Every structure is written in structure tokens, then in C-alpha cells.
Amino acid sequence: MTSDKVPHAGSIFDPKLLSRCISCGFCLPACPTYALTADEASSPRGRINLMRALDSGMLPPDDPTLAEQASFCLGCRACEPVCPAGVQYGELLEQWRGFQWTGRRRPTAVRFLIFAAERTWAHRIAGRLRGAAHAPAAGSRHSLMLGCFERSLFPEVSRSALALAPELAVPSKQGCCGALHAHNGEPGRGRQLAGQLGAQLPGQIVTTSGGCAAHLSAVIGRDRVAELSEYLQNRVTGQVQMGDRLARVALQDSCHLRNGLDVWREPRALLNAVAEYVELPGAARCCGAAGTYALVRPRDSRRVLGPKIDEIEAAGIDYVVAVNPGCLRQLRQGLRRRKSTVRALHIADFLRLAAD
Amino acid sequence: MFADLTVLGETGIPRTVLAELHAIVGSENLRLADGELVVYARDATPLFRGIPDAVIAPADTEQVARILRLATDHGIPVVPRGAGSNLCAGTVPLTGGMVLSTARMTRILEVAPEEMLARAEAGVSTMALGNAAAADGLFYPPDPGSRTVSTIGGNVATCAGGLRGLKYGVTRNYVLGLTVVLPTGEIVRTGGRLWKDVAGYDLTRLITGSEGTLGVITEVTVALLPDPSTSRTGLAYFDSLAQAGRAVSDILAAGVIPSTLEFLDRSCMDAVEEYAHLGLHSGAGALLLFGDDGDEAIVARSFERIAAACESAGAIGVQTAGDITESEALLTARRCTLPALSRLGSLTILEDASVPRPRLAEMVARIDAIAARHRVTMATFGHAGDGNLHPTCVLESAEDTEGIARAERAFAEIFHTAIELGGTITGEHGVGAAKLPYLEQRLGSAQMDLIRRIKTAFDPAGILNPGKLGS
């Protein structure tokens, strides 16, 4: 067995964070991958014990279970709110991948995405061509952040957000927030990019992506960042009708928005104000998009998504709303494969539909 | 007291046996890679470790029987494991061998309202069983703190207690029948569906609390009660834990048996508050959590009497929860006390002494004195109404060997004191590997011999959970 240089204890993980877990197992029922396998290794508690085995040198860095579990984890952080000990699992996972996914060990899809995300000029041009929002900073106190991939994949989202909050500045010249890097083995670069974006955009930074919101606020401060529904508060008008009745709408939480920032009441309140809100039993559970996961592990991503599409189909709803572009893409694909009549929309687009 | 870590390496199980195990459960349910084994080296108990040679997850009773027959034939240790949430190192594979996980056996086989019972496979979580009963208007009372994750098989194996023990008793009071695979491979069905049945020794009770040393429990039949129409929870604050302990004696002496009487000292309150943000009184030295259920009028009367008893015992404040959500939040917070305590230090060693109820306040005072004498930080909470205390020693780090040694000395004294006051070394967490050295002190040599003879009758090859009860 060839093994890389064994790191010395304490060099990969913050020892204070790693020692916090007492293995009580309260996280097991919250973990989507443990639900798939019923195997300790794919639970948060098991993964922390794997991190410890790596940290202490008991397992070599090229141990196949380490590689598999660092990648199999969705990084949804559903284990954090249920942890009485306050273990910061998301932070530990970033540190783990920071080591595990260096050089040749990084999955090809991740390498490609990070390469693409770094091409800021390309996003700027694509965004302008596809018609993403654009509003110079003149006099605006706060700004709207444009997601790297959202600009070209879902350009209507930022237009809707700007229509709902026309006071926001939307400069096209803005970089990536670095969430992609932080979650995929480059925590240092992730923090650097977030810092740069914080310096680039004035005032409070409003985002249409739960994942970006959580990462940005971890670096530049919670008070500098607001997810769109949090920013809008109760500022919505109109209703979404289906014929002569109110539309029935459900929400798919963004994992990092809910588990990282505790924002989940806000989007529900908004949807409830303009339509008939229906709570899905698993609304808080990951949809399997999980940032790059749907590309890195498409098969597992679909296994996680399956039960959610069942729930959506059984709920008798007209719309399912996402608060993160990755979730939106994932839900749309799942619904299309099922030939479902339920429409998936970003919350900005749904609220604009109500206002129009 | 603390086991050394076994070193990773070649498996101790012969190749031919591995091939047979493979044929029984299939490749994805037999785990052999180093990384897959490391995660089964421990349970929720600190300081105990042992790396297994294999982890096997059978689908049903028949597969368990085939696995155990092989293990007995080849002398391979087998350690049964539910959710691994126990607190006595009961599922640590101290001598290697196989960890047998019940995680795939998760079917609720039946809820029979007309017979007021439920039947479930061993891997069903306590909460899932409770929810299934509630869906039929029925109630499964035992509620160990880890109920969201613990399994019914593990609950029976450890005779788990919980927050409702005072009025409703513990797991053993609800077990009607068991399907058990003996280490030699025979499948036995003890008890059954009957409320009255004295045919033979009560093997159901013997196996309940046997901690995976006599057989592997694969299926459980439990008795249910009608779901109580009302349940409420309240809080009383005191200056000290000993004072709260006296209030408990007064409440019970007044003839009230509430479903729940739990207490927490200041350190525990701080840890819980940091996690759950309940707005607990910041100036109090201790908190008493009380709860009762049943008919609305009866609960209201019991609450009046509890509040009166607390006030006359010197409570500095009494509150009752407004609604069910608030009640549930209080109970959930109490269940999280132990893990929340790790916010105070990364190593928490918890104990489980139990004393006769009238000696509770005295025991609390003695624990304080012992902690001070050995210079350890001790946070105490527990099931006050049952006389069951969880003094928890909090240390900065697992590497603090000197601190661990002081904690060990303090706990040895706590056990000794509990026995002196007519109590026991473990009320509900079990003996496992953690308390085995202290067991003879509690039981005496004649009982220890009897236990070993019982163990040999069930498990002649000594393969089941070595280093635990009966070893």
C-alpha cells in the first residue's frame, strides 16, 4: 500500500472542534446518507471518528474509506441543529476536504467547476448576454449578489429579485463568494474570495442562494449578509392564483440557510402571504443537489432526491419553491424525469409572479 | 479500567469463515476494510475502544442464527450492537471479533390495539415504536434520553430507563416476549402476547438487561397503555440541588407520583440553556423539572400539590409550561443534558448511581464533598424521583491522564457511598465494560458465581460480548 506523507496530529483539523463530539449518536436520524446505508461510517458520528483516525495517523491518508466518506457526505449540515454538544460539523468537513481533496485526489467534476468559477469575466459576459440583472451602484445602500452559475443558468432570478427590491445595486463586476471552494477542498481560497466580494459590494449583501449566504456570513459577518426572503421581511404584494383558487405551494429549504443560518421561517411567511402554503414532511431534508454533489455523485444524488419527489407528488401542490439555485436545478430535473405537473420556481420568481 | 486500542491489521477471522459470512449476508453487509471497522470501535462511552475484525449486518433472525452458529464453531467473539448510544461500553468489541449490527432490522411488525401490544424487530428506534403506538391511540412509556436514536433491542438488552420511570417503570415492565438467538444458533421465543404466563423460568426478564451476553435479541413484543389525554410539564427553581432533592422527598411523601421528576444543577442548566435557549432562571442553583399525565382534572390537582410542596421546600420560583410544544421543549432539553455538557469540556465521564429516594439529598451532598476532595468539576443531573443520579465529571481534554485518574478515584468513592446508602452502582445505564470492576462490590461473590454459571449455560464457547457480564 503506498501512502502519502502522514500528517502530524492536529495539522488537518482544529483540535478544539474535533474533540467536541462525544459520540452520543443524536445526529444519526438527521443524516440523509446514514438513512441510505444504515452504516456507522456514513453517519456524522462515524465520519468524525474517521477524521480522528486520520488525524491520529491510525488510518493512512489514502485509506479508501476516508476517500469514499469525505465524498459521500452531502455536507448538508442537518447534523448541526440536532447536536446538543454544538459540534461544528460543516467546518470540520471543510477542513477534511481541504486535506482529502488536494491535487490528484480531487474529483474531476470539482476541479472543472472551480476552474469555471474562477473565470469571473466569463460569468460577467454570460450574465449580460443571458439578461441577468444589472443596476449600477449609484446611491444604493445595499447590493444584490449575482451567483456565478445562476447568472447564466437562471438569469430571470436576479431580475425578479431586483423587481422586488429595486433599491438594490447590482454591479455586473462582482466575483465568486468562494462557497464552492470552501466546500470542495479549498477553504483558504474560499475565505479569500468571500473577503474580496465583501469589499467589492456596498452595504448589506442580499443573496438569492442559501449556500452563498451561509458561507459569506461565516467570513464577512452575519450582519453584512441577508438571504432574499430575510431581506424582504414582509414586503410582498399580490397573490398567486390557479384559476379561481389560491395556488398551493411548498418550500424546499436550503440546507445551509436552515442549518447554518437558522433562516427557515422567513420564506414560509412570504409564501403563506401570497399563496396557500403546504409544508412537506421532509422540507428540511437535503434534496441531493448539495452544491457540486449532483455532478460528483449523480447516482447518490438521485437516491436522496427520490423520496422528496414522491412527497412533492403526494402533496397535491401546484408549485415547489427553492431558495437556492442548485436546489432549483435539482428539483426541476427530478420533476421532469417523473413527468410531474408540479412547477419548481425560485422564491424570487414566485413572489414576482404574485406581484404581477 | 480503560482498554487499550487494538491495532489495525490482518483480520483474525479465517478466510473460509469470511466466505461463509459473505454467503449469508452479501458483500455490502459484511464490512472488512480498516476505515469501515474503526467507526465501530466505540459507542457513546468515553475512553473504551476496541477495533473489530468485521462488522456484519444481518437482515433477519434466520441470518443471525447462521452467523452465531459459525461464530460458536470457530470461537469468534460477537458483539451485538443497536444504535451504539449506550453509556457503559456495552457494545465495544474489547477482544475484536465481529460487531453484529441490527441496523437493518427496522420493521414494526404489528400494533395490536385489541391486545394493547406491539411487535417490532430489534433495530426499530424507540421513538419510531412510540410513534407507531401513538398512531393507534396507544402509549409506549419508557423514554430513555436517547430515544430518537436508541433501538428497542438495545433498550431491552440494557433494560433502559428514562424520564417517565417514576410513574411508569422501566423497559422490563413492558417486555412481554422476545425472540432471541442463542450463541449456539437455536432460536427461542420467550414469553409471548399474554399478560399472565408463568410457564417456566422467566427468561424474558433474565434476558432483559443481559447486555448482549446471553443471546442476540432479534424481535420484541411490548405491552402498551392507552395514550393519556393530557400531559403537562413544569419547572421549580431552588438555591441548591440538595434543596431540590428535599422537595422531591416531600412531593413523594405527600402521596403524589408524577410521571417525571428530574433535576439539574447549575452547570447542567448552563449547558442546556446554551443549546436550547429556553430562558431558564439565571440566578438559581438548581432546577426541578416535573411532569404528569392522565385525565385533565387529575393532572391539574397533581400540579397544585407539586407546586405547593416545592414552595414549602423553599423554591425560589415555580412555572408551568403553557402548551404541549413548550412541555416537549423542556423534556427534549432535559434529554440533551449529557451531550450538552460537553460544551464545558471535551471529555465528560458520566455515572449512574442510584439510592433509595429518602437518601437523595444526602447523596447529592456527599457527591459535592467527594468532587471537592478530588478536585474535579462535577455536574449533576438525574431522575430525582427514582433516586437515580448522573454525576458527570467534565475534563478539558481526553489527554488529561492525571485528571482522569482523579475522576476515577472520585467515582470509586461515589459507588462506595451509593452502596453504603443502600443504593447501586448503576440505575439504568448498565454494567458493560465500564462498571464490571465494581460489580462484585454490589452483588457479592455467590451472585457473581451464579451469573457466570448462567452465562456458561447460554454461551458455552464464551463468544457473546466477551469482557462484559458473566466474563
PDB file of N, CA, C and O in Angstrom, chain A residues 130-133 146-147 149-160 208 324-330 332 336 344 346 349:
ATOM      1  N   ARG A 130     -27.230  36.703 -21.226  1.00  0.00           N
ATOM      2  CA  ARG A 130     -28.448  35.974 -20.877  1.00  0.00           C
ATOM      3  C   ARG A 130     -29.479  36.902 -20.233  1.00  0.00           C
ATOM      4  O   ARG A 130     -30.618  36.490 -19.997  1.00  0.00           O
ATOM      5  N   GLY A 131     -29.082  38.115 -19.875  1.00  0.00           N
ATOM      6  CA  GLY A 131     -30.038  39.084 -19.347  1.00  0.00           C
ATOM      7  C   GLY A 131     -30.223  39.038 -17.848  1.00  0.00           C
ATOM      8  O   GLY A 131     -31.314  39.293 -17.338  1.00  0.00           O
ATOM      9  N   ALA A 132     -29.176  38.680 -17.107  1.00  0.00           N
ATOM     10  CA  ALA A 132     -29.252  38.761 -15.647  1.00  0.00           C
ATOM     11  C   ALA A 132     -29.346  40.227 -15.245  1.00  0.00           C
ATOM     12  O   ALA A 132     -29.031  41.120 -16.037  1.00  0.00           O
ATOM     13  N   ALA A 133     -29.784  40.486 -14.021  1.00  0.00           N
ATOM     14  CA  ALA A 133     -29.988  41.863 -13.565  1.00  0.00           C
ATOM     15  C   ALA A 133     -28.691  42.651 -13.636  1.00  0.00           C
ATOM     16  O   ALA A 133     -27.598  42.109 -13.492  1.00  0.00           O
ATOM     17  N   LEU A 146     -24.796  38.420  -7.410  1.00  0.00           N
ATOM     18  CA  LEU A 146     -25.157  37.559  -8.532  1.00  0.00           C
ATOM     19  C   LEU A 146     -24.401  36.240  -8.416  1.00  0.00           C
ATOM     20  O   LEU A 146     -23.174  36.234  -8.374  1.00  0.00           O
ATOM     21  N   GLY A 147     -25.119  35.156  -8.363  1.00  0.00           N
ATOM     22  CA  GLY A 147     -24.459  33.852  -8.259  1.00  0.00           C
ATOM     23  C   GLY A 147     -23.688  33.548  -9.530  1.00  0.00           C
ATOM     24  O   GLY A 147     -24.132  33.898 -10.625  1.00  0.00           O
ATOM     25  N   PHE A 149     -23.038  30.781 -11.296  1.00  0.00           N
ATOM     26  CA  PHE A 149     -23.694  29.953 -12.306  1.00  0.00           C
ATOM     27  C   PHE A 149     -25.150  30.382 -12.518  1.00  0.00           C
ATOM     28  O   PHE A 149     -25.718  30.173 -13.579  1.00  0.00           O
ATOM     29  N   GLU A 150     -25.732  31.005 -11.464  1.00  0.00           N
ATOM     30  CA  GLU A 150     -27.119  31.451 -11.570  1.00  0.00           C
ATOM     31  C   GLU A 150     -27.294  32.469 -12.702  1.00  0.00           C
ATOM     32  O   GLU A 150     -28.302  32.479 -13.394  1.00  0.00           O
ATOM     33  N   ARG A 151     -26.260  33.319 -12.900  1.00  0.00           N
ATOM     34  CA  ARG A 151     -26.352  34.371 -13.927  1.00  0.00           C
ATOM     35  C   ARG A 151     -26.706  33.792 -15.292  1.00  0.00           C
ATOM     36  O   ARG A 151     -27.533  34.346 -16.003  1.00  0.00           O
ATOM     37  N   SER A 152     -26.036  32.677 -15.652  1.00  0.00           N
ATOM     38  CA  SER A 152     -26.344  32.143 -16.979  1.00  0.00           C
ATOM     39  C   SER A 152     -27.408  31.049 -16.934  1.00  0.00           C
ATOM     40  O   SER A 152     -28.183  30.920 -17.870  1.00  0.00           O
ATOM     41  N   LEU A 153     -27.472  30.277 -15.839  1.00  0.00           N
ATOM     42  CA  LEU A 153     -28.475  29.203 -15.783  1.00  0.00           C
ATOM     43  C   LEU A 153     -29.876  29.742 -15.541  1.00  0.00           C
ATOM     44  O   LEU A 153     -30.839  29.314 -16.162  1.00  0.00           O
ATOM     45  N   PHE A 154     -29.997  30.671 -14.584  1.00  0.00           N
ATOM     46  CA  PHE A 154     -31.322  31.204 -14.235  1.00  0.00           C
ATOM     47  C   PHE A 154     -31.275  32.735 -14.174  1.00  0.00           C
ATOM     48  O   PHE A 154     -31.436  33.331 -13.109  1.00  0.00           O
ATOM     49  N   PRO A 155     -31.039  33.403 -15.339  1.00  0.00           N
ATOM     50  CA  PRO A 155     -30.875  34.868 -15.304  1.00  0.00           C
ATOM     51  C   PRO A 155     -32.128  35.589 -14.795  1.00  0.00           C
ATOM     52  O   PRO A 155     -32.046  36.694 -14.272  1.00  0.00           O
ATOM     53  N   GLU A 156     -33.308  34.932 -14.932  1.00  0.00           N
ATOM     54  CA  GLU A 156     -34.556  35.578 -14.505  1.00  0.00           C
ATOM     55  C   GLU A 156     -34.599  35.782 -12.995  1.00  0.00           C
ATOM     56  O   GLU A 156     -35.294  36.673 -12.501  1.00  0.00           O
ATOM     57  N   VAL A 157     -33.842  34.965 -12.232  1.00  0.00           N
ATOM     58  CA  VAL A 157     -33.908  35.047 -10.770  1.00  0.00           C
ATOM     59  C   VAL A 157     -33.436  36.411 -10.271  1.00  0.00           C
ATOM     60  O   VAL A 157     -34.109  37.058  -9.474  1.00  0.00           O
ATOM     61  N   SER A 158     -32.293  36.877 -10.792  1.00  0.00           N
ATOM     62  CA  SER A 158     -31.795  38.171 -10.314  1.00  0.00           C
ATOM     63  C   SER A 158     -32.688  39.308 -10.814  1.00  0.00           C
ATOM     64  O   SER A 158     -32.860  40.309 -10.116  1.00  0.00           O
ATOM     65  N   ARG A 159     -33.295  39.141 -12.015  1.00  0.00           N
ATOM     66  CA  ARG A 159     -34.232  40.180 -12.490  1.00  0.00           C
ATOM     67  C   ARG A 159     -35.428  40.273 -11.559  1.00  0.00           C
ATOM     68  O   ARG A 159     -35.873  41.358 -11.197  1.00  0.00           O
ATOM     69  N   SER A 160     -35.962  39.134 -11.161  1.00  0.00           N
ATOM     70  CA  SER A 160     -37.098  39.131 -10.239  1.00  0.00           C
ATOM     71  C   SER A 160     -36.717  39.740  -8.900  1.00  0.00           C
ATOM     72  O   SER A 160     -37.469  40.518  -8.315  1.00  0.00           O
ATOM     73  N   THR A 208     -29.540  35.383  -3.436  1.00  0.00           N
ATOM     74  CA  THR A 208     -30.647  34.517  -3.822  1.00  0.00           C
ATOM     75  C   THR A 208     -30.250  33.057  -3.649  1.00  0.00           C
ATOM     76  O   THR A 208     -30.885  32.169  -4.190  1.00  0.00           O
ATOM     77  N   ASN A 324     -32.412  28.445  -3.368  1.00  0.00           N
ATOM     78  CA  ASN A 324     -31.021  28.235  -3.756  1.00  0.00           C
ATOM     79  C   ASN A 324     -31.039  27.711  -5.197  1.00  0.00           C
ATOM     80  O   ASN A 324     -31.828  26.813  -5.498  1.00  0.00           O
ATOM     81  N   PRO A 325     -30.193  28.268  -6.095  1.00  0.00           N
ATOM     82  CA  PRO A 325     -30.280  27.836  -7.495  1.00  0.00           C
ATOM     83  C   PRO A 325     -29.939  26.359  -7.708  1.00  0.00           C
ATOM     84  O   PRO A 325     -30.519  25.714  -8.581  1.00  0.00           O
ATOM     85  N   GLY A 326     -29.038  25.812  -6.906  1.00  0.00           N
ATOM     86  CA  GLY A 326     -28.686  24.397  -7.030  1.00  0.00           C
ATOM     87  C   GLY A 326     -29.887  23.505  -6.753  1.00  0.00           C
ATOM     88  O   GLY A 326     -30.163  22.539  -7.480  1.00  0.00           O
ATOM     89  N   CYS A 327     -30.630  23.839  -5.703  1.00  0.00           N
ATOM     90  CA  CYS A 327     -31.838  23.066  -5.361  1.00  0.00           C
ATOM     91  C   CYS A 327     -32.850  23.193  -6.489  1.00  0.00           C
ATOM     92  O   CYS A 327     -33.543  22.226  -6.827  1.00  0.00           O
ATOM     93  N   LEU A 328     -32.964  24.397  -7.059  1.00  0.00           N
ATOM     94  CA  LEU A 328     -33.936  24.625  -8.128  1.00  0.00           C
ATOM     95  C   LEU A 328     -33.637  23.716  -9.324  1.00  0.00           C
ATOM     96  O   LEU A 328     -34.528  23.044  -9.857  1.00  0.00           O
ATOM     97  N   ARG A 329     -32.350  23.653  -9.686  1.00  0.00           N
ATOM     98  CA  ARG A 329     -31.946  22.809 -10.804  1.00  0.00           C
ATOM     99  C   ARG A 329     -32.264  21.347 -10.507  1.00  0.00           C
ATOM    100  O   ARG A 329     -32.810  20.620 -11.339  1.00  0.00           O
ATOM    101  N   GLN A 330     -31.939  20.914  -9.291  1.00  0.00           N
ATOM    102  CA  GLN A 330     -32.158  19.534  -8.885  1.00  0.00           C
ATOM    103  C   GLN A 330     -33.657  19.170  -8.906  1.00  0.00           C
ATOM    104  O   GLN A 330     -34.053  18.137  -9.435  1.00  0.00           O
ATOM    105  N   ARG A 332     -36.078  20.660 -10.560  1.00  0.00           N
ATOM    106  CA  ARG A 332     -36.600  20.672 -11.934  1.00  0.00           C
ATOM    107  C   ARG A 332     -36.265  19.376 -12.653  1.00  0.00           C
ATOM    108  O   ARG A 332     -37.107  18.798 -13.335  1.00  0.00           O
ATOM    109  N   ARG A 336     -39.006  16.665 -13.899  1.00  0.00           N
ATOM    110  CA  ARG A 336     -39.083  16.381 -15.327  1.00  0.00           C
ATOM    111  C   ARG A 336     -38.991  14.874 -15.574  1.00  0.00           C
ATOM    112  O   ARG A 336     -39.765  14.318 -16.339  1.00  0.00           O
ATOM    113  N   ALA A 344     -41.381  23.885 -10.410  1.00  0.00           N
ATOM    114  CA  ALA A 344     -40.383  24.346  -9.441  1.00  0.00           C
ATOM    115  C   ALA A 344     -39.939  25.757  -9.818  1.00  0.00           C
ATOM    116  O   ALA A 344     -39.602  26.020 -10.971  1.00  0.00           O
ATOM    117  N   HIS A 346     -37.822  29.489  -8.305  1.00  0.00           N
ATOM    118  CA  HIS A 346     -37.061  30.165  -7.253  1.00  0.00           C
ATOM    119  C   HIS A 346     -38.008  31.120  -6.524  1.00  0.00           C
ATOM    120  O   HIS A 346     -38.941  31.650  -7.130  1.00  0.00           O
ATOM    121  N   ASP A 349     -38.791  34.401  -8.204  1.00  0.00           N
ATOM    122  CA  ASP A 349     -39.716  34.323  -9.337  1.00  0.00           C
ATOM    123  C   ASP A 349     -41.156  34.102  -8.877  1.00  0.00           C
ATOM    124  O   ASP A 349     -42.099  34.634  -9.456  1.00  0.00           O
TER     125      ASP A 349
END
